[in-house]
Amino acid sequence: MSFERLKRITVEEGKCGGRPCIRGFRLRVSDVLDLLEGGATFEEILADYPFLEREDILAAQSNRVGEIVFRVGQVYLIKGPIPKRKS
């Protein structure tokens, strides 16, 4: 994942339980991934969330390449595949 794309993913204490969000909005990375897994297209997501940009979705999708562990004020990159989330 490029650093520019990584900057689109933010973590703020007290916002969405400290979970990774897209550019400070109250839309979690996991929400975008759930939409994609549910079959939504980029165009459908962008139409439903007009504040999003295509690069935001790509940033969320990049989490599949390697796990990102967030701590408030720190970002650690851990290489390797992310295990599938259990429903």
PDB file of N, CA and C in Angstrom:
ATOM      1  N   MET A   1       0.860  -1.170   0.000  1.00  0.00           N
ATOM      2  CA  MET A   1       0.000   0.000   0.000  1.00  0.00           C
ATOM      3  C   MET A   1       0.900   1.225   0.000  1.00  0.00           C
ATOM      4  N   SER A   2       0.598   2.191  -0.849  1.00  0.00           N
ATOM      5  CA  SER A   2       1.397   3.407  -0.888  1.00  0.00           C
ATOM      6  C   SER A   2       1.081   4.270   0.330  1.00  0.00           C
ATOM      7  N   PHE A   3       2.062   5.075   0.703  1.00  0.00           N
ATOM      8  CA  PHE A   3       1.879   5.952   1.861  1.00  0.00           C
ATOM      9  C   PHE A   3       0.743   6.941   1.611  1.00  0.00           C
ATOM     10  N   GLU A   4       0.642   7.443   0.381  1.00  0.00           N
ATOM     11  CA  GLU A   4      -0.438   8.385   0.059  1.00  0.00           C
ATOM     12  C   GLU A   4      -1.808   7.742   0.269  1.00  0.00           C
ATOM     13  N   ARG A   5      -1.919   6.501  -0.129  1.00  0.00           N
ATOM     14  CA  ARG A   5      -3.195   5.803   0.060  1.00  0.00           C
ATOM     15  C   ARG A   5      -3.426   5.525   1.545  1.00  0.00           C
ATOM     16  N   LEU A   6      -2.373   5.166   2.260  1.00  0.00           N
ATOM     17  CA  LEU A   6      -2.485   4.888   3.690  1.00  0.00           C
ATOM     18  C   LEU A   6      -2.977   6.108   4.460  1.00  0.00           C
ATOM     19  N   LYS A   7      -2.601   7.304   4.014  1.00  0.00           N
ATOM     20  CA  LYS A   7      -3.027   8.527   4.711  1.00  0.00           C
ATOM     21  C   LYS A   7      -4.533   8.727   4.674  1.00  0.00           C
ATOM     22  N   ARG A   8      -5.217   8.042   3.778  1.00  0.00           N
ATOM     23  CA  ARG A   8      -6.676   8.152   3.697  1.00  0.00           C
ATOM     24  C   ARG A   8      -7.359   7.398   4.833  1.00  0.00           C
ATOM     25  N   ILE A   9      -6.644   6.496   5.473  1.00  0.00           N
ATOM     26  CA  ILE A   9      -7.198   5.716   6.576  1.00  0.00           C
ATOM     27  C   ILE A   9      -6.779   6.383   7.874  1.00  0.00           C
ATOM     28  N   THR A  10      -7.762   6.775   8.673  1.00  0.00           N
ATOM     29  CA  THR A  10      -7.483   7.520   9.897  1.00  0.00           C
ATOM     30  C   THR A  10      -8.038   6.793  11.109  1.00  0.00           C
ATOM     31  N   VAL A  11      -7.427   7.069  12.230  1.00  0.00           N
ATOM     32  CA  VAL A  11      -7.898   6.542  13.512  1.00  0.00           C
ATOM     33  C   VAL A  11      -7.921   7.696  14.491  1.00  0.00           C
ATOM     34  N   GLU A  12      -9.081   7.901  15.100  1.00  0.00           N
ATOM     35  CA  GLU A  12      -9.212   8.964  16.084  1.00  0.00           C
ATOM     36  C   GLU A  12      -9.822   8.382  17.349  1.00  0.00           C
ATOM     37  N   GLU A  13      -9.193   8.668  18.458  1.00  0.00           N
ATOM     38  CA  GLU A  13      -9.712   8.206  19.730  1.00  0.00           C
ATOM     39  C   GLU A  13     -11.117   8.767  19.929  1.00  0.00           C
ATOM     40  N   GLY A  14     -12.042   7.903  20.282  1.00  0.00           N
ATOM     41  CA  GLY A  14     -13.408   8.347  20.530  1.00  0.00           C
ATOM     42  C   GLY A  14     -14.294   8.385  19.296  1.00  0.00           C
ATOM     43  N   LYS A  15     -13.750   8.102  18.134  1.00  0.00           N
ATOM     44  CA  LYS A  15     -14.559   8.076  16.907  1.00  0.00           C
ATOM     45  C   LYS A  15     -14.625   6.644  16.410  1.00  0.00           C
ATOM     46  N   CYS A  16     -15.812   6.108  16.295  1.00  0.00           N
ATOM     47  CA  CYS A  16     -16.042   4.734  15.824  1.00  0.00           C
ATOM     48  C   CYS A  16     -15.255   3.728  16.651  1.00  0.00           C
ATOM     49  N   GLY A  17     -15.161   3.983  17.930  1.00  0.00           N
ATOM     50  CA  GLY A  17     -14.480   3.057  18.821  1.00  0.00           C
ATOM     51  C   GLY A  17     -12.989   2.918  18.551  1.00  0.00           C
ATOM     52  N   GLY A  18     -12.403   3.941  17.925  1.00  0.00           N
ATOM     53  CA  GLY A  18     -10.979   3.885  17.625  1.00  0.00           C
ATOM     54  C   GLY A  18     -10.645   2.990  16.447  1.00  0.00           C
ATOM     55  N   ARG A  19     -11.660   2.581  15.705  1.00  0.00           N
ATOM     56  CA  ARG A  19     -11.433   1.718  14.539  1.00  0.00           C
ATOM     57  C   ARG A  19     -11.026   2.562  13.335  1.00  0.00           C
ATOM     58  N   PRO A  20     -10.305   1.960  12.396  1.00  0.00           N
ATOM     59  CA  PRO A  20      -9.882   2.684  11.196  1.00  0.00           C
ATOM     60  C   PRO A  20     -11.079   3.190  10.393  1.00  0.00           C
ATOM     61  N   CYS A  21     -11.037   4.461  10.020  1.00  0.00           N
ATOM     62  CA  CYS A  21     -12.086   5.104   9.236  1.00  0.00           C
ATOM     63  C   CYS A  21     -11.496   5.678   7.955  1.00  0.00           C
ATOM     64  N   ILE A  22     -12.378   6.125   7.092  1.00  0.00           N
ATOM     65  CA  ILE A  22     -11.959   6.741   5.839  1.00  0.00           C
ATOM     66  C   ILE A  22     -11.904   8.255   6.027  1.00  0.00           C
ATOM     67  N   ARG A  23     -10.716   8.832   5.909  1.00  0.00           N
ATOM     68  CA  ARG A  23     -10.454  10.275   5.948  1.00  0.00           C
ATOM     69  C   ARG A  23     -11.194  11.022   7.062  1.00  0.00           C
ATOM     70  N   GLY A  24     -11.282  10.423   8.237  1.00  0.00           N
ATOM     71  CA  GLY A  24     -11.895  11.115   9.367  1.00  0.00           C
ATOM     72  C   GLY A  24     -13.411  11.092   9.383  1.00  0.00           C
ATOM     73  N   PHE A  25     -14.019  10.561   8.337  1.00  0.00           N
ATOM     74  CA  PHE A  25     -15.475  10.414   8.332  1.00  0.00           C
ATOM     75  C   PHE A  25     -15.858   9.250   9.238  1.00  0.00           C
ATOM     76  N   ARG A  26     -17.096   9.231   9.657  1.00  0.00           N
ATOM     77  CA  ARG A  26     -17.579   8.132  10.494  1.00  0.00           C
ATOM     78  C   ARG A  26     -18.024   6.954   9.618  1.00  0.00           C
ATOM     79  N   LEU A  27     -17.158   6.566   8.732  1.00  0.00           N
ATOM     80  CA  LEU A  27     -17.357   5.386   7.892  1.00  0.00           C
ATOM     81  C   LEU A  27     -16.107   4.532   8.056  1.00  0.00           C
ATOM     82  N   ARG A  28     -16.290   3.377   8.683  1.00  0.00           N
ATOM     83  CA  ARG A  28     -15.157   2.518   8.989  1.00  0.00           C
ATOM     84  C   ARG A  28     -14.664   1.784   7.744  1.00  0.00           C
ATOM     85  N   VAL A  29     -13.403   1.478   7.738  1.00  0.00           N
ATOM     86  CA  VAL A  29     -12.819   0.671   6.666  1.00  0.00           C
ATOM     87  C   VAL A  29     -13.585  -0.641   6.564  1.00  0.00           C
ATOM     88  N   SER A  30     -13.918  -1.226   7.699  1.00  0.00           N
ATOM     89  CA  SER A  30     -14.650  -2.497   7.689  1.00  0.00           C
ATOM     90  C   SER A  30     -16.029  -2.356   7.031  1.00  0.00           C
ATOM     91  N   ASP A  31     -16.646  -1.182   7.149  1.00  0.00           N
ATOM     92  CA  ASP A  31     -17.943  -0.954   6.492  1.00  0.00           C
ATOM     93  C   ASP A  31     -17.794  -1.011   4.974  1.00  0.00           C
ATOM     94  N   VAL A  32     -16.748  -0.377   4.471  1.00  0.00           N
ATOM     95  CA  VAL A  32     -16.497  -0.380   3.024  1.00  0.00           C
ATOM     96  C   VAL A  32     -16.199  -1.803   2.559  1.00  0.00           C
ATOM     97  N   LEU A  33     -15.391  -2.530   3.324  1.00  0.00           N
ATOM     98  CA  LEU A  33     -15.074  -3.912   2.956  1.00  0.00           C
ATOM     99  C   LEU A  33     -16.320  -4.790   2.972  1.00  0.00           C
ATOM    100  N   ASP A  34     -17.193  -4.573   3.944  1.00  0.00           N
ATOM    101  CA  ASP A  34     -18.445  -5.340   3.998  1.00  0.00           C
ATOM    102  C   ASP A  34     -19.309  -5.067   2.764  1.00  0.00           C
ATOM    103  N   LEU A  35     -19.369  -3.822   2.341  1.00  0.00           N
ATOM    104  CA  LEU A  35     -20.132  -3.484   1.135  1.00  0.00           C
ATOM    105  C   LEU A  35     -19.560  -4.207  -0.084  1.00  0.00           C
ATOM    106  N   LEU A  36     -18.240  -4.186  -0.214  1.00  0.00           N
ATOM    107  CA  LEU A  36     -17.593  -4.857  -1.341  1.00  0.00           C
ATOM    108  C   LEU A  36     -17.835  -6.364  -1.294  1.00  0.00           C
ATOM    109  N   GLU A  37     -17.701  -6.944  -0.103  1.00  0.00           N
ATOM    110  CA  GLU A  37     -17.933  -8.381   0.049  1.00  0.00           C
ATOM    111  C   GLU A  37     -19.383  -8.750  -0.251  1.00  0.00           C
ATOM    112  N   GLY A  38     -20.283  -7.806  -0.006  1.00  0.00           N
ATOM    113  CA  GLY A  38     -21.693  -8.033  -0.284  1.00  0.00           C
ATOM    114  C   GLY A  38     -22.063  -7.870  -1.746  1.00  0.00           C
ATOM    115  N   GLY A  39     -21.076  -7.523  -2.566  1.00  0.00           N
ATOM    116  CA  GLY A  39     -21.320  -7.421  -4.002  1.00  0.00           C
ATOM    117  C   GLY A  39     -21.515  -6.014  -4.533  1.00  0.00           C
ATOM    118  N   ALA A  40     -21.418  -4.999  -3.683  1.00  0.00           N
ATOM    119  CA  ALA A  40     -21.572  -3.616  -4.153  1.00  0.00           C
ATOM    120  C   ALA A  40     -20.403  -3.244  -5.061  1.00  0.00           C
ATOM    121  N   THR A  41     -20.691  -2.507  -6.097  1.00  0.00           N
ATOM    122  CA  THR A  41     -19.647  -2.021  -7.000  1.00  0.00           C
ATOM    123  C   THR A  41     -19.114  -0.688  -6.485  1.00  0.00           C
ATOM    124  N   PHE A  42     -17.961  -0.290  -6.999  1.00  0.00           N
ATOM    125  CA  PHE A  42     -17.405   1.020  -6.645  1.00  0.00           C
ATOM    126  C   PHE A  42     -18.435   2.107  -6.933  1.00  0.00           C
ATOM    127  N   GLU A  43     -19.076   2.024  -8.085  1.00  0.00           N
ATOM    128  CA  GLU A  43     -20.036   3.050  -8.497  1.00  0.00           C
ATOM    129  C   GLU A  43     -21.207   3.133  -7.521  1.00  0.00           C
ATOM    130  N   GLU A  44     -21.696   1.982  -7.069  1.00  0.00           N
ATOM    131  CA  GLU A  44     -22.805   1.968  -6.111  1.00  0.00           C
ATOM    132  C   GLU A  44     -22.387   2.584  -4.776  1.00  0.00           C
ATOM    133  N   ILE A  45     -21.197   2.239  -4.318  1.00  0.00           N
ATOM    134  CA  ILE A  45     -20.710   2.787  -3.050  1.00  0.00           C
ATOM    135  C   ILE A  45     -20.523   4.293  -3.164  1.00  0.00           C
ATOM    136  N   LEU A  46     -19.933   4.748  -4.248  1.00  0.00           N
ATOM    137  CA  LEU A  46     -19.713   6.191  -4.447  1.00  0.00           C
ATOM    138  C   LEU A  46     -21.034   6.945  -4.547  1.00  0.00           C
ATOM    139  N   ALA A  47     -22.051   6.325  -5.138  1.00  0.00           N
ATOM    140  CA  ALA A  47     -23.369   6.970  -5.239  1.00  0.00           C
ATOM    141  C   ALA A  47     -24.037   7.060  -3.865  1.00  0.00           C
ATOM    142  N   ASP A  48     -23.871   6.020  -3.048  1.00  0.00           N
ATOM    143  CA  ASP A  48     -24.490   5.998  -1.720  1.00  0.00           C
ATOM    144  C   ASP A  48     -23.755   6.868  -0.705  1.00  0.00           C
ATOM    145  N   TYR A  49     -22.459   7.068  -0.910  1.00  0.00           N
ATOM    146  CA  TYR A  49     -21.618   7.850   0.009  1.00  0.00           C
ATOM    147  C   TYR A  49     -20.885   8.918  -0.809  1.00  0.00           C
ATOM    148  N   PRO A  50     -21.560  10.017  -1.144  1.00  0.00           N
ATOM    149  CA  PRO A  50     -20.996  11.010  -2.058  1.00  0.00           C
ATOM    150  C   PRO A  50     -19.705  11.676  -1.578  1.00  0.00           C
ATOM    151  N   PHE A  51     -19.415  11.589  -0.283  1.00  0.00           N
ATOM    152  CA  PHE A  51     -18.172  12.174   0.224  1.00  0.00           C
ATOM    153  C   PHE A  51     -16.962  11.289  -0.066  1.00  0.00           C
ATOM    154  N   LEU A  52     -17.210  10.034  -0.442  1.00  0.00           N
ATOM    155  CA  LEU A  52     -16.105   9.118  -0.748  1.00  0.00           C
ATOM    156  C   LEU A  52     -15.534   9.384  -2.128  1.00  0.00           C
ATOM    157  N   GLU A  53     -14.279   9.024  -2.274  1.00  0.00           N
ATOM    158  CA  GLU A  53     -13.593   9.079  -3.560  1.00  0.00           C
ATOM    159  C   GLU A  53     -13.115   7.678  -3.896  1.00  0.00           C
ATOM    160  N   ARG A  54     -12.899   7.424  -5.155  1.00  0.00           N
ATOM    161  CA  ARG A  54     -12.446   6.102  -5.598  1.00  0.00           C
ATOM    162  C   ARG A  54     -11.200   5.650  -4.825  1.00  0.00           C
ATOM    163  N   GLU A  55     -10.271   6.552  -4.589  1.00  0.00           N
ATOM    164  CA  GLU A  55      -9.038   6.223  -3.865  1.00  0.00           C
ATOM    165  C   GLU A  55      -9.324   5.770  -2.432  1.00  0.00           C
ATOM    166  N   ASP A  56     -10.415   6.257  -1.841  1.00  0.00           N
ATOM    167  CA  ASP A  56     -10.792   5.827  -0.495  1.00  0.00           C
ATOM    168  C   ASP A  56     -11.136   4.337  -0.490  1.00  0.00           C
ATOM    169  N   ILE A  57     -11.877   3.907  -1.495  1.00  0.00           N
ATOM    170  CA  ILE A  57     -12.261   2.499  -1.593  1.00  0.00           C
ATOM    171  C   ILE A  57     -11.022   1.643  -1.844  1.00  0.00           C
ATOM    172  N   LEU A  58     -10.137   2.131  -2.706  1.00  0.00           N
ATOM    173  CA  LEU A  58      -8.897   1.398  -2.965  1.00  0.00           C
ATOM    174  C   LEU A  58      -8.051   1.288  -1.704  1.00  0.00           C
ATOM    175  N   ALA A  59      -8.043   2.338  -0.888  1.00  0.00           N
ATOM    176  CA  ALA A  59      -7.292   2.301   0.371  1.00  0.00           C
ATOM    177  C   ALA A  59      -7.868   1.243   1.308  1.00  0.00           C
ATOM    178  N   ALA A  60      -9.191   1.182   1.391  1.00  0.00           N
ATOM    179  CA  ALA A  60      -9.835   0.168   2.229  1.00  0.00           C
ATOM    180  C   ALA A  60      -9.532  -1.227   1.702  1.00  0.00           C
ATOM    181  N   GLN A  61      -9.581  -1.372   0.398  1.00  0.00           N
ATOM    182  CA  GLN A  61      -9.321  -2.663  -0.229  1.00  0.00           C
ATOM    183  C   GLN A  61      -7.876  -3.106  -0.031  1.00  0.00           C
ATOM    184  N   SER A  62      -6.970  -2.178   0.064  1.00  0.00           N
ATOM    185  CA  SER A  62      -5.552  -2.507   0.225  1.00  0.00           C
ATOM    186  C   SER A  62      -5.277  -3.247   1.524  1.00  0.00           C
ATOM    187  N   ASN A  63      -6.191  -3.158   2.474  1.00  0.00           N
ATOM    188  CA  ASN A  63      -6.010  -3.867   3.742  1.00  0.00           C
ATOM    189  C   ASN A  63      -5.978  -5.380   3.545  1.00  0.00           C
ATOM    190  N   ARG A  64      -6.450  -5.859   2.412  1.00  0.00           N
ATOM    191  CA  ARG A  64      -6.426  -7.299   2.145  1.00  0.00           C
ATOM    192  C   ARG A  64      -5.003  -7.786   1.877  1.00  0.00           C
ATOM    193  N   VAL A  65      -4.126  -6.896   1.479  1.00  0.00           N
ATOM    194  CA  VAL A  65      -2.747  -7.275   1.159  1.00  0.00           C
ATOM    195  C   VAL A  65      -1.954  -7.536   2.428  1.00  0.00           C
ATOM    196  N   GLY A  66      -2.142  -6.733   3.421  1.00  0.00           N
ATOM    197  CA  GLY A  66      -1.420  -6.904   4.682  1.00  0.00           C
ATOM    198  C   GLY A  66      -2.220  -6.302   5.812  1.00  0.00           C
ATOM    199  N   GLU A  67      -2.106  -6.880   6.978  1.00  0.00           N
ATOM    200  CA  GLU A  67      -2.877  -6.390   8.123  1.00  0.00           C
ATOM    201  C   GLU A  67      -2.286  -5.087   8.620  1.00  0.00           C
ATOM    202  N   ILE A  68      -3.150  -4.133   8.963  1.00  0.00           N
ATOM    203  CA  ILE A  68      -2.718  -2.875   9.549  1.00  0.00           C
ATOM    204  C   ILE A  68      -3.245  -2.845  10.968  1.00  0.00           C
ATOM    205  N   VAL A  69      -2.353  -2.724  11.897  1.00  0.00           N
ATOM    206  CA  VAL A  69      -2.741  -2.651  13.304  1.00  0.00           C
ATOM    207  C   VAL A  69      -2.620  -1.202  13.729  1.00  0.00           C
ATOM    208  N   PHE A  70      -3.715  -0.624  14.173  1.00  0.00           N
ATOM    209  CA  PHE A  70      -3.726   0.782  14.521  1.00  0.00           C
ATOM    210  C   PHE A  70      -3.714   0.980  16.026  1.00  0.00           C
ATOM    211  N   ARG A  71      -2.970   1.920  16.445  1.00  0.00           N
ATOM    212  CA  ARG A  71      -3.006   2.426  17.816  1.00  0.00           C
ATOM    213  C   ARG A  71      -3.114   3.943  17.668  1.00  0.00           C
ATOM    214  N   VAL A  72      -3.786   4.591  18.565  1.00  0.00           N
ATOM    215  CA  VAL A  72      -3.933   6.036  18.466  1.00  0.00           C
ATOM    216  C   VAL A  72      -2.545   6.663  18.431  1.00  0.00           C
ATOM    217  N   GLY A  73      -2.276   7.400  17.358  1.00  0.00           N
ATOM    218  CA  GLY A  73      -0.989   8.079  17.206  1.00  0.00           C
ATOM    219  C   GLY A  73       0.100   7.228  16.591  1.00  0.00           C
ATOM    220  N   GLN A  74      -0.143   5.936  16.359  1.00  0.00           N
ATOM    221  CA  GLN A  74       0.873   5.064  15.786  1.00  0.00           C
ATOM    222  C   GLN A  74       0.229   4.137  14.768  1.00  0.00           C
ATOM    223  N   VAL A  75       0.979   3.786  13.741  1.00  0.00           N
ATOM    224  CA  VAL A  75       0.519   2.816  12.757  1.00  0.00           C
ATOM    225  C   VAL A  75       1.622   1.786  12.592  1.00  0.00           C
ATOM    226  N   TYR A  76       1.269   0.522  12.685  1.00  0.00           N
ATOM    227  CA  TYR A  76       2.216  -0.562  12.472  1.00  0.00           C
ATOM    228  C   TYR A  76       1.748  -1.356  11.261  1.00  0.00           C
ATOM    229  N   LEU A  77       2.636  -1.669  10.366  1.00  0.00           N
ATOM    230  CA  LEU A  77       2.291  -2.510   9.223  1.00  0.00           C
ATOM    231  C   LEU A  77       2.832  -3.908   9.493  1.00  0.00           C
ATOM    232  N   ILE A  78       1.985  -4.897   9.363  1.00  0.00           N
ATOM    233  CA  ILE A  78       2.395  -6.275   9.556  1.00  0.00           C
ATOM    234  C   ILE A  78       2.128  -6.995   8.249  1.00  0.00           C
ATOM    235  N   LYS A  79       3.183  -7.471   7.620  1.00  0.00           N
ATOM    236  CA  LYS A  79       3.025  -8.120   6.323  1.00  0.00           C
ATOM    237  C   LYS A  79       2.357  -9.465   6.489  1.00  0.00           C
ATOM    238  N   GLY A  80       1.623  -9.835   5.469  1.00  0.00           N
ATOM    239  CA  GLY A  80       0.975 -11.137   5.466  1.00  0.00           C
ATOM    240  C   GLY A  80      -0.510 -10.989   5.233  1.00  0.00           C
ATOM    241  N   PRO A  81      -1.151 -12.070   4.877  1.00  0.00           N
ATOM    242  CA  PRO A  81      -2.585 -12.002   4.593  1.00  0.00           C
ATOM    243  C   PRO A  81      -3.398 -11.787   5.862  1.00  0.00           C
ATOM    244  N   ILE A  82      -4.507 -11.133   5.683  1.00  0.00           N
ATOM    245  CA  ILE A  82      -5.429 -10.922   6.798  1.00  0.00           C
ATOM    246  C   ILE A  82      -6.370 -12.120   6.847  1.00  0.00           C
ATOM    247  N   PRO A  83      -6.535 -12.711   8.005  1.00  0.00           N
ATOM    248  CA  PRO A  83      -7.502 -13.811   8.108  1.00  0.00           C
ATOM    249  C   PRO A  83      -8.905 -13.282   7.829  1.00  0.00           C
ATOM    250  N   LYS A  84      -9.744 -14.096   7.223  1.00  0.00           N
ATOM    251  CA  LYS A  84     -11.125 -13.676   6.953  1.00  0.00           C
ATOM    252  C   LYS A  84     -11.849 -13.431   8.259  1.00  0.00           C
ATOM    253  N   ARG A  85     -12.621 -12.360   8.281  1.00  0.00           N
ATOM    254  CA  ARG A  85     -13.389 -12.038   9.464  1.00  0.00           C
ATOM    255  C   ARG A  85     -14.530 -13.022   9.625  1.00  0.00           C
ATOM    256  N   LYS A  86     -14.796 -13.396  10.858  1.00  0.00           N
ATOM    257  CA  LYS A  86     -15.922 -14.285  11.126  1.00  0.00           C
ATOM    258  C   LYS A  86     -17.180 -13.466  11.262  1.00  0.00           C
ATOM    259  N   SER A  87     -18.249 -13.952  10.664  1.00  0.00           N
ATOM    260  CA  SER A  87     -19.525 -13.216  10.723  1.00  0.00           C
ATOM    261  C   SER A  87     -20.231 -13.447  12.005  1.00  0.00           C
TER     262      SER A  87
END
